[in-house]
mmCIF file of C-alpha atoms and ligand atoms in Angstrom:
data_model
loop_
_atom_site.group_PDB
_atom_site.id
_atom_site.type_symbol
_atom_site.label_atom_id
_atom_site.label_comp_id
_atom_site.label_asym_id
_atom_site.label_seq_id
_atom_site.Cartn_x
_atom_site.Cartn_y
_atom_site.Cartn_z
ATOM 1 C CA UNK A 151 132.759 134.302 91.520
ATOM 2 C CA UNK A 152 132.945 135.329 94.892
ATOM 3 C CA UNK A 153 129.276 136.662 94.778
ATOM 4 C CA UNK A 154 128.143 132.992 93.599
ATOM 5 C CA UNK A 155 130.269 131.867 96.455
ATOM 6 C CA UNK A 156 128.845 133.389 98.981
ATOM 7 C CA UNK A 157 125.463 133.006 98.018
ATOM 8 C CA UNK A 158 125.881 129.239 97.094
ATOM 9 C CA UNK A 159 127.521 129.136 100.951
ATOM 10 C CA UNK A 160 124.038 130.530 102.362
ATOM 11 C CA UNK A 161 121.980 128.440 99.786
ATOM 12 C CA UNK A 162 123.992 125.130 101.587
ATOM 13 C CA UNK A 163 123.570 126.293 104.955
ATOM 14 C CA UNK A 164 119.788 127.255 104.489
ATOM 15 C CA UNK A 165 119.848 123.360 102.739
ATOM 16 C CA UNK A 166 121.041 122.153 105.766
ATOM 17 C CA UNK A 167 119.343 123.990 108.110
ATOM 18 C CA UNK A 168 116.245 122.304 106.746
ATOM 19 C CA UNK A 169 117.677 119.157 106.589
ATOM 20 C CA UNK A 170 118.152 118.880 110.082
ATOM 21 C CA UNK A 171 114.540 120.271 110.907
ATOM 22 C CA UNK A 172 113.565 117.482 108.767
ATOM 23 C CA UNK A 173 115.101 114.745 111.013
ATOM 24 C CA UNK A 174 113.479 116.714 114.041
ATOM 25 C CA UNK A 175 110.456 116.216 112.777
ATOM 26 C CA UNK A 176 110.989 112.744 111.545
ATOM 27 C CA UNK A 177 112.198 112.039 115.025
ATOM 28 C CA UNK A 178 108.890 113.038 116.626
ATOM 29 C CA UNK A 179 106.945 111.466 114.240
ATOM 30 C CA UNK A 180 108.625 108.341 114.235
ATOM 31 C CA UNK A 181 107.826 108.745 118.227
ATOM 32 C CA UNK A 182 105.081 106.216 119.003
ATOM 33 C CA UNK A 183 104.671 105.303 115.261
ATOM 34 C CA UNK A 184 104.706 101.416 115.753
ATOM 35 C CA UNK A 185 102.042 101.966 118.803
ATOM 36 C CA UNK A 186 99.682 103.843 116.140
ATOM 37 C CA UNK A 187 100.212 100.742 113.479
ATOM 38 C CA UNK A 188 102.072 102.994 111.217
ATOM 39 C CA UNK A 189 104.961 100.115 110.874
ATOM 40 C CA UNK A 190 104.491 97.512 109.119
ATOM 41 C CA UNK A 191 106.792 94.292 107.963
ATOM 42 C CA UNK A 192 107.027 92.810 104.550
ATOM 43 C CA UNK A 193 108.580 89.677 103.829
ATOM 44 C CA UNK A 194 111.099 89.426 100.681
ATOM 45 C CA UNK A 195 111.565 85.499 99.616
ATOM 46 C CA UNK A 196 114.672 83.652 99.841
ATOM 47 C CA UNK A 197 115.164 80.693 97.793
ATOM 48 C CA UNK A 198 117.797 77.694 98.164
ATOM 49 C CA UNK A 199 119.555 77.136 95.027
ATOM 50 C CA UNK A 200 120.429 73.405 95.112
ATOM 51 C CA UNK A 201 116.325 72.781 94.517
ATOM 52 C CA UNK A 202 115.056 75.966 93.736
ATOM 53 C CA UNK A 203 112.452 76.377 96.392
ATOM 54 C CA UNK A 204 111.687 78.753 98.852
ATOM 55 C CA UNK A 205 114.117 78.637 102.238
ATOM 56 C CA UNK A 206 112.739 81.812 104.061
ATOM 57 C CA UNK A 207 112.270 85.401 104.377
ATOM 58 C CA UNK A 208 113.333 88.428 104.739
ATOM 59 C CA UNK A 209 111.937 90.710 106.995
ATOM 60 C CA UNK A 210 111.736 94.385 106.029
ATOM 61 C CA UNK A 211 110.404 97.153 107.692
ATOM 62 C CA UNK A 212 107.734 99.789 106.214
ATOM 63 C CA UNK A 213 106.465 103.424 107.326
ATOM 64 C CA UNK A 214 103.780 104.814 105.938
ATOM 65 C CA UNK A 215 103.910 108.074 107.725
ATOM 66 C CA UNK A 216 100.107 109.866 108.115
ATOM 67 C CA UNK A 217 100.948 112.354 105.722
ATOM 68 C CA UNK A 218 103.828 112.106 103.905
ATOM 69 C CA UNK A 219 102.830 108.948 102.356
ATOM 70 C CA UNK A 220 105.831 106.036 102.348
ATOM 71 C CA UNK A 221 109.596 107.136 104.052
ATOM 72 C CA UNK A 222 112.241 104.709 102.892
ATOM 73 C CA UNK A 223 114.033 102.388 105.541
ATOM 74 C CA UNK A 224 117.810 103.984 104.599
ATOM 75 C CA UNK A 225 116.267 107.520 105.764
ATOM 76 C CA UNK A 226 113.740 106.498 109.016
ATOM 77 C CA UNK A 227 116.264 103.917 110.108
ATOM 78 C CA UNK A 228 118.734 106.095 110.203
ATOM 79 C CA UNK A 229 116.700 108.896 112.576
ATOM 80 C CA UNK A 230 115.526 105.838 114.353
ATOM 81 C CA UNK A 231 118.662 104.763 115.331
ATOM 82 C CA UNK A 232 120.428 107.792 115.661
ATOM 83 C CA UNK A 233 117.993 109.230 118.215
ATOM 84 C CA UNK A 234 117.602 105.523 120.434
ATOM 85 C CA UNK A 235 113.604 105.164 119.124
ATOM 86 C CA UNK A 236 115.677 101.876 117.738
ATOM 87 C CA UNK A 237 115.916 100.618 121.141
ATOM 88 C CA UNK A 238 112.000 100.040 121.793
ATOM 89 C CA UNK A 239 111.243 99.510 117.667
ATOM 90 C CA UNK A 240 114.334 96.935 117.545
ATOM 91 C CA UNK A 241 112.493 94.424 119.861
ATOM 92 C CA UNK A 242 109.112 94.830 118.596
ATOM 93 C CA UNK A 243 110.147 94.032 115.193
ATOM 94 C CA UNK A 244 111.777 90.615 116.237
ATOM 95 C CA UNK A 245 109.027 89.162 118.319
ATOM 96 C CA UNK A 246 106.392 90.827 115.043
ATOM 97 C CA UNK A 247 108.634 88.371 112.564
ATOM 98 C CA UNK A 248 108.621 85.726 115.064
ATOM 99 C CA UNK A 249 104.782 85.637 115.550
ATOM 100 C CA UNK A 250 104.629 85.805 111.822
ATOM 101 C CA UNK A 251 107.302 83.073 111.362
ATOM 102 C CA UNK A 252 105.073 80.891 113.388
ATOM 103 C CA UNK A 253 102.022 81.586 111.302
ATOM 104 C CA UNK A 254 103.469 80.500 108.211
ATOM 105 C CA UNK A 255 104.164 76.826 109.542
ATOM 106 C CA UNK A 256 100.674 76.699 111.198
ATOM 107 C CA UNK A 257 98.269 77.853 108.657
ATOM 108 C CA UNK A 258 100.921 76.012 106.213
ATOM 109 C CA UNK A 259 102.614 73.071 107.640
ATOM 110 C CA UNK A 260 103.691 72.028 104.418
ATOM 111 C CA UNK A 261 105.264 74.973 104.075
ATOM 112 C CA UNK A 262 108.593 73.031 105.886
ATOM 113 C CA UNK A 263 110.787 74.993 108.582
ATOM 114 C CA UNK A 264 110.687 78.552 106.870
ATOM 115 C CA UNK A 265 113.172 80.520 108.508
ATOM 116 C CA UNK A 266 112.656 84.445 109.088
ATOM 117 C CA UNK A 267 115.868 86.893 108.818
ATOM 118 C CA UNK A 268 115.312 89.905 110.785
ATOM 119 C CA UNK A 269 117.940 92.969 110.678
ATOM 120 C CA UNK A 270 119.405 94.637 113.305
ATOM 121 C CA UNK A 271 121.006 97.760 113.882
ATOM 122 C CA UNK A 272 124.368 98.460 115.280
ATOM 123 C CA UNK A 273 123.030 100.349 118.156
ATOM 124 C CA UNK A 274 121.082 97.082 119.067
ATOM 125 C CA UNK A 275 124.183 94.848 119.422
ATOM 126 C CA UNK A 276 126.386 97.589 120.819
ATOM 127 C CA UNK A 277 124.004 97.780 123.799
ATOM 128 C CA UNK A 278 124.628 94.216 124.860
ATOM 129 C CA UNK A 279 121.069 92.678 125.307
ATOM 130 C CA UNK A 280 120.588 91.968 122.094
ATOM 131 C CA UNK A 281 120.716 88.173 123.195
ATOM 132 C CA UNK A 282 118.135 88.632 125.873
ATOM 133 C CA UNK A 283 115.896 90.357 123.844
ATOM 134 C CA UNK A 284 115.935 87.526 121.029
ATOM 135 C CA UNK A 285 115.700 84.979 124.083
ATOM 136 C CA UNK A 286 112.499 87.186 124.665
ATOM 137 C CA UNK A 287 110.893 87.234 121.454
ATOM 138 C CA UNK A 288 111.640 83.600 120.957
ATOM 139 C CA UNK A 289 110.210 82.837 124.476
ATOM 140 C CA UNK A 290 106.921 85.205 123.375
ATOM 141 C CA UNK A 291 106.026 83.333 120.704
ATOM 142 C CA UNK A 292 107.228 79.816 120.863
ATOM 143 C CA UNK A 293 109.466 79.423 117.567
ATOM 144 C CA UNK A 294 112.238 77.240 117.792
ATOM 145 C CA UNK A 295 115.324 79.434 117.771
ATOM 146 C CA UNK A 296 117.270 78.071 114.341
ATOM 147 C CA UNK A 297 114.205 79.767 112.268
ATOM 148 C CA UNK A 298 115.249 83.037 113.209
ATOM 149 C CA UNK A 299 118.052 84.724 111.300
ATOM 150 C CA UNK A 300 119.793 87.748 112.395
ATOM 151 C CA UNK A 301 121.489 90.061 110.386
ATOM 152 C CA UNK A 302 123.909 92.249 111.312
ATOM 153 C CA UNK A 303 126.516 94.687 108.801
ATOM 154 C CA UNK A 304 129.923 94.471 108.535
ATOM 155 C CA UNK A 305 130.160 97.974 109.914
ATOM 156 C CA UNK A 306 128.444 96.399 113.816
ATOM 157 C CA UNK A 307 131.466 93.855 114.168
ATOM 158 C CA UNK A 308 134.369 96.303 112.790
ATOM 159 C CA UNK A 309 136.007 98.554 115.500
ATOM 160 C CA UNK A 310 136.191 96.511 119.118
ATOM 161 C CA UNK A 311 136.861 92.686 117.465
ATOM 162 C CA UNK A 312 136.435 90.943 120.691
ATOM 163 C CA UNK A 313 133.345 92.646 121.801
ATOM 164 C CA UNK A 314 131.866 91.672 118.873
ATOM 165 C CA UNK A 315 132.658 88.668 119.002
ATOM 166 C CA UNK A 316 131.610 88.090 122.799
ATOM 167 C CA UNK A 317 128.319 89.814 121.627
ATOM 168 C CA UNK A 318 127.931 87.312 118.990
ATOM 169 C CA UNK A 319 129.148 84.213 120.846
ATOM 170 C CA UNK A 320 126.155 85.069 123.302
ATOM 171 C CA UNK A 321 123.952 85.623 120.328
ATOM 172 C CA UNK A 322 124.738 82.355 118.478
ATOM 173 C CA UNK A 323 124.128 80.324 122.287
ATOM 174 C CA UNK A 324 120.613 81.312 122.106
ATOM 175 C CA UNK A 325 120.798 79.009 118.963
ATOM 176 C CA UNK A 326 119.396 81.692 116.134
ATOM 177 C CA UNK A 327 121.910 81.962 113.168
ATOM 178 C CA UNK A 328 123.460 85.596 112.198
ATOM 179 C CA UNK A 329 124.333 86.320 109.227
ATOM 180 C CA UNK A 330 126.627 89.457 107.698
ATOM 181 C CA UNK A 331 124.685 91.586 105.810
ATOM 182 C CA UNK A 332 126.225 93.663 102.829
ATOM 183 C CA UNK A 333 129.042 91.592 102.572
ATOM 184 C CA UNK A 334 131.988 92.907 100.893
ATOM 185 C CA UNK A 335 131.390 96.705 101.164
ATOM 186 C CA UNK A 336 132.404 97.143 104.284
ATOM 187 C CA UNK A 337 136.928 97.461 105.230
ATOM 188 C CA UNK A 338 137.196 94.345 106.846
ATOM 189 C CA UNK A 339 136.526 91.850 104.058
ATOM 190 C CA UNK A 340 137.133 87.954 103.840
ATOM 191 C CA UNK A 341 140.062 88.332 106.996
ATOM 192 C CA UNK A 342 137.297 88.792 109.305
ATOM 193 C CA UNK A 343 135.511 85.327 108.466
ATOM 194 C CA UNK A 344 138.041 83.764 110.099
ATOM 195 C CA UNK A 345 137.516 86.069 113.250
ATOM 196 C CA UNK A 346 133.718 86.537 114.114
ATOM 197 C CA UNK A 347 131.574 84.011 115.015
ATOM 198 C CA UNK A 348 128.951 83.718 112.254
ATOM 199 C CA UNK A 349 126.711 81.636 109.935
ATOM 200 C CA UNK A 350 126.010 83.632 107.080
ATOM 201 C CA UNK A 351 127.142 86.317 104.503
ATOM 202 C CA UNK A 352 125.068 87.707 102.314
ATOM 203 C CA UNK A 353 126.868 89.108 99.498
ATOM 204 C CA UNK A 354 126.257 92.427 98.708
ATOM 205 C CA UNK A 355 124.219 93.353 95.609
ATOM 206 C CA UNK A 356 126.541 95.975 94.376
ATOM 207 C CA UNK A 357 128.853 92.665 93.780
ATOM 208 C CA UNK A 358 125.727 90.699 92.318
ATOM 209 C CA UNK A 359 124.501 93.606 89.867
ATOM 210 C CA UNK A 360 128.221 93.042 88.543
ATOM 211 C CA UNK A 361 128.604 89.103 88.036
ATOM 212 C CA UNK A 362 127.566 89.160 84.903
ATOM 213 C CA UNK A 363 130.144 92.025 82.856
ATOM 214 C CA UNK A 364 132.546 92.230 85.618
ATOM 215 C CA UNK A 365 135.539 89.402 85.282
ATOM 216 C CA UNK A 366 136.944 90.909 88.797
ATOM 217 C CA UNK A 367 133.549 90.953 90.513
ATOM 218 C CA UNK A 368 132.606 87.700 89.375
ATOM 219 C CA UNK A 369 136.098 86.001 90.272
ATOM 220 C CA UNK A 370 135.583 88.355 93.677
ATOM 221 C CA UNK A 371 132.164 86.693 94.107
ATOM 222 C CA UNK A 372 133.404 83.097 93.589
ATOM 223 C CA UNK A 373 136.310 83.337 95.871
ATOM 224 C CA UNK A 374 134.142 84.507 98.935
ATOM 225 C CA UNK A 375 132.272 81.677 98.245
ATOM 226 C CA UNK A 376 134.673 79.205 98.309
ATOM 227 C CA UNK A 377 136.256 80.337 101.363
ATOM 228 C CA UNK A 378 132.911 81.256 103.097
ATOM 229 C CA UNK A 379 132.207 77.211 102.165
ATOM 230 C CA UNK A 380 135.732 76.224 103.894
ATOM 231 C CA UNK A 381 134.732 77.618 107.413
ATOM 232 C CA UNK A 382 131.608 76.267 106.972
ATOM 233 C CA UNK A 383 129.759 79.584 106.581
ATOM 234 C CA UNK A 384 126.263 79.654 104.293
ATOM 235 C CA UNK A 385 126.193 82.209 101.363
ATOM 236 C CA UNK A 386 123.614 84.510 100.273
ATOM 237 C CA UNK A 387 123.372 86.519 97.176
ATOM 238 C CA UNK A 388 121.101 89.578 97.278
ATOM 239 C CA UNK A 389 119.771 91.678 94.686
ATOM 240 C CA UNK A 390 119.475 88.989 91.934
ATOM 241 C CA UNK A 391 117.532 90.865 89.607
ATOM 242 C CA UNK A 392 118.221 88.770 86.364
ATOM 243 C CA UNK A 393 118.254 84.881 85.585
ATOM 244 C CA UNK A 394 121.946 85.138 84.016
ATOM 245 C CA UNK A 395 123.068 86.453 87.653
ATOM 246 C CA UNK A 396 120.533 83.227 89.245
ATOM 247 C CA UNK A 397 122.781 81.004 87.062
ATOM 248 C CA UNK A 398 126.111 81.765 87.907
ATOM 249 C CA UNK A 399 126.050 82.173 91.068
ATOM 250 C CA UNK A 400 124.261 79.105 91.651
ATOM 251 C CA UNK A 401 126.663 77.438 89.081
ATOM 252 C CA UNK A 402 129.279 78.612 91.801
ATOM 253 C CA UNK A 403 127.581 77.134 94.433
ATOM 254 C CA UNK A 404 125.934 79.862 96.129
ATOM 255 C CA UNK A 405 123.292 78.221 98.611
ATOM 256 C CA UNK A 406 121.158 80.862 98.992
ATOM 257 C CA UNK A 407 119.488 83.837 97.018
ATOM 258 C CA UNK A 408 116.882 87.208 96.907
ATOM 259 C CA UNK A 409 115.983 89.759 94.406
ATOM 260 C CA UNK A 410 113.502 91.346 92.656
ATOM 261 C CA UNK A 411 114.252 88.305 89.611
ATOM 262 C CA UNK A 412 112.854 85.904 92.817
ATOM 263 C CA UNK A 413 110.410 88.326 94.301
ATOM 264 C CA UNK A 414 109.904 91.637 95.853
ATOM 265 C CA UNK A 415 109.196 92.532 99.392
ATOM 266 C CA UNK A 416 105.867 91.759 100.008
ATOM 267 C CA UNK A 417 102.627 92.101 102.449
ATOM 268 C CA UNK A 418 102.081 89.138 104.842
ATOM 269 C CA UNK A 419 99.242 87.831 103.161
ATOM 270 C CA UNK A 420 101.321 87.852 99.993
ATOM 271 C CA UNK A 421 103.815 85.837 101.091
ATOM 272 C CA UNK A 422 101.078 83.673 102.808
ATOM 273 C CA UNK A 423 99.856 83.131 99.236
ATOM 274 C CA UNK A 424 103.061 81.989 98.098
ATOM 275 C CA UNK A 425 103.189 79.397 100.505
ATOM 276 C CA UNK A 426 99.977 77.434 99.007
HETATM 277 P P1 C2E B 176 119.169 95.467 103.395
HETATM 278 O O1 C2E B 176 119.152 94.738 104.683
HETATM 279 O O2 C2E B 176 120.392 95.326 102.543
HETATM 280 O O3 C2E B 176 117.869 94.990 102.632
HETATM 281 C C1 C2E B 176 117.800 94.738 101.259
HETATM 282 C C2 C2E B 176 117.253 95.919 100.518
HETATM 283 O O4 C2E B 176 117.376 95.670 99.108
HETATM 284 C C3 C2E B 176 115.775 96.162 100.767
HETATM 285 O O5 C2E B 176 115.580 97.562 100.705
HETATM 286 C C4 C2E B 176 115.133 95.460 99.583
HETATM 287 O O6 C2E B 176 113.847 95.959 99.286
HETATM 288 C C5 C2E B 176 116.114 95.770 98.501
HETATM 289 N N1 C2E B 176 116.110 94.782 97.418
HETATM 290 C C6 C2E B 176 115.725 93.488 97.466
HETATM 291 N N2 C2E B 176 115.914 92.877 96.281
HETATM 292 C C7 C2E B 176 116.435 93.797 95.445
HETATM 293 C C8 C2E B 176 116.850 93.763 94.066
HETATM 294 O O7 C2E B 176 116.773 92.762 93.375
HETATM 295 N N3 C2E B 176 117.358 94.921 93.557
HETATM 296 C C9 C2E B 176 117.475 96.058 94.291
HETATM 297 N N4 C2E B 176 117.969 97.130 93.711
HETATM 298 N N5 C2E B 176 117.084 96.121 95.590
HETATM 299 C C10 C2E B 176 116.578 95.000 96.165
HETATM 300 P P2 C2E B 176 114.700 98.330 101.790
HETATM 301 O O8 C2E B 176 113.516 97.498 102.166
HETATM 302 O O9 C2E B 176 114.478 99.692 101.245
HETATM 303 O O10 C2E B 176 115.625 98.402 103.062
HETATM 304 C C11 C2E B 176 116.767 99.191 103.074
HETATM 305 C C12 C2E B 176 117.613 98.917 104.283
HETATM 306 O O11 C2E B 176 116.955 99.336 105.482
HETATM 307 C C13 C2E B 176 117.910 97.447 104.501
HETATM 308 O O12 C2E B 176 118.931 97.038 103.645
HETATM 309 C C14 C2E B 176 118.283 97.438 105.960
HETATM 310 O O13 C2E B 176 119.627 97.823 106.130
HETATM 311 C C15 C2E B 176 117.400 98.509 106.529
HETATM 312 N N6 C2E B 176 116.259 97.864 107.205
HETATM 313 C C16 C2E B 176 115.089 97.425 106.690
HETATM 314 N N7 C2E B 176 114.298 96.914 107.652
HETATM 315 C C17 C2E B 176 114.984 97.005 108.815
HETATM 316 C C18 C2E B 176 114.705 96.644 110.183
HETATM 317 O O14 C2E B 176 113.669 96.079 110.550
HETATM 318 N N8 C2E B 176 115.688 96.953 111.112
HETATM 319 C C19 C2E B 176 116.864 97.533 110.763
HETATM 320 N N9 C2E B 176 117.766 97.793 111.728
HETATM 321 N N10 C2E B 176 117.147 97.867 109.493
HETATM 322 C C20 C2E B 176 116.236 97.614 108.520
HETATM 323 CA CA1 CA B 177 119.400 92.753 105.309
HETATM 324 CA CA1 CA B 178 121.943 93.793 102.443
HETATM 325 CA CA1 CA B 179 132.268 96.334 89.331
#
């Protein structure tokens, strides 16, 4: 046993060792990577649930590294904002979903008011000119300001309350919504509704996944509805990945909702497509 133990104790360190000359690497590549066109957006549909028909996007953001093919978001992301490269990627990415925002209404204008949800890091809103550099990006491109969506997790607003909520207050004034991403995973919960400034939640799909053979994440599901709906705050569902979990959420008057069921991320052209 102790043999195994000390050789399983060298395996994990030589495991980590290369983990972390992974993110080294990842780092430097990542380095100049939206300059070279190797980031890209895609746009996942959102729907309204009252008519059925499409409300918006979601933008996502894709690497397709030179030679290691595709790198998920949850690992790049990660690297990018652990290392600061979010800081100059952050901004580009809003005013790219802006200028694509306003291409939808022009080349579609019967498209209606599309709005584009763009995600942000904690590192972004920590920093404090997260408001200036949506001003920016609205200012760049010319698209009114309640089209653009900003999503933000649970985890950026927990810790120091009334920063947050200063940052957000300044936020909101430049008139974009922001919404809480992966709603429900995070410690704070439905107490903090009452607290930070916001627009949206959108309920985590871990909750979603569940509405269907879950009693307690169905009744979970409805009640952050209900009380999202009493402070006036809109309600997303994400990951819908069946009709059953459409329909009961929108039987519990869910406004808004994305998934794979809806429609996967997609290209720009594809979601151009979609629009007629
Ligand atoms: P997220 O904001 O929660 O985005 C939703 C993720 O769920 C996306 O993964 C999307 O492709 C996936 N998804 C959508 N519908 C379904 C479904 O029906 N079932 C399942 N199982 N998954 C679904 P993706 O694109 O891999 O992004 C992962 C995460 O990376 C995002 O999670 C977000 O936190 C982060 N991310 C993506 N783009 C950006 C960005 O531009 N900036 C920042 N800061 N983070 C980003
Ligand atoms: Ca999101
Ligand atoms: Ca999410
Ligand atoms: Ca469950």
């Amino acid at each position: 046993a102790k043999v195994a133990g000390k050789n399983c104790h060298r395996f994990y360190s030589r495991a980590m060792d290369q983990a972390v000359e992974r993110r080294v690497h990842m780092e430097q590549d990542l380095r100049g990577a939206w300059e070279r066109g190797e980031l890209s957006l895609v746009y996942q549909p959102v729907y309204r649930m009252s008519d059925n028909r499409l409300a918006g996007a979601e933008a996502l953001l894709r690497w397709q590294h030179p030679e290691h093919g595709p790198i998920a978001p949850s690992v790049f992301i990660d690297v990018a904002e652990q290392s600061g490269l979010i800081e100059t990627i952050g901004p580009a990415v809003l005013r790219a979903a802006c200028v694509d925002a306003m291409r939808w209404t022009d080349e579609h204008p019967g498209a209606g008011e599309l709005f584009v949800s763009v995600n942000v890091s904690p590192r972004q809103l920590r920093n404090g000119d997260l408001s200036e550099q949506v001003a920016q990006a609205l200012a760049d491109t010319g698209l009114v300001p309640e089209r653009l969506h900003v999503e933000l997790t649970e985890t950026a607003v927990i810790g120091d309350e009334i920063r947050a909520s200063t940052l957000l207050g300044r936020l909101r004034n430049t008139g974009v919504k922001v919404w809480l991403d992966d709603f429900g995973t995070g410690f704070s919960g439905l107490s903090h509704l009452r607290r930070v400034p916001i627009d949206g939640v959108k309920i985590d799909r871990s909750f979603v996944a569940d509405v269907l053979r879950d009693p307690d994440d169905l009744a979970l599901t409805t009640a952050i509805i209900a009380m999202a709906h009493s402070l006036g705050i809109t309600v997303v569902a994400e990951g819908v990945e069946k009709e059953g979990q459409y329909d009961i959420l929108r039987e519990r008057g869910c406004d808004l909702a994305q998934g794979y069921w809806l429609g996967h991320p997609m290209t720009m052209r594809d979601f151009m497509q979609l629009l007629g």
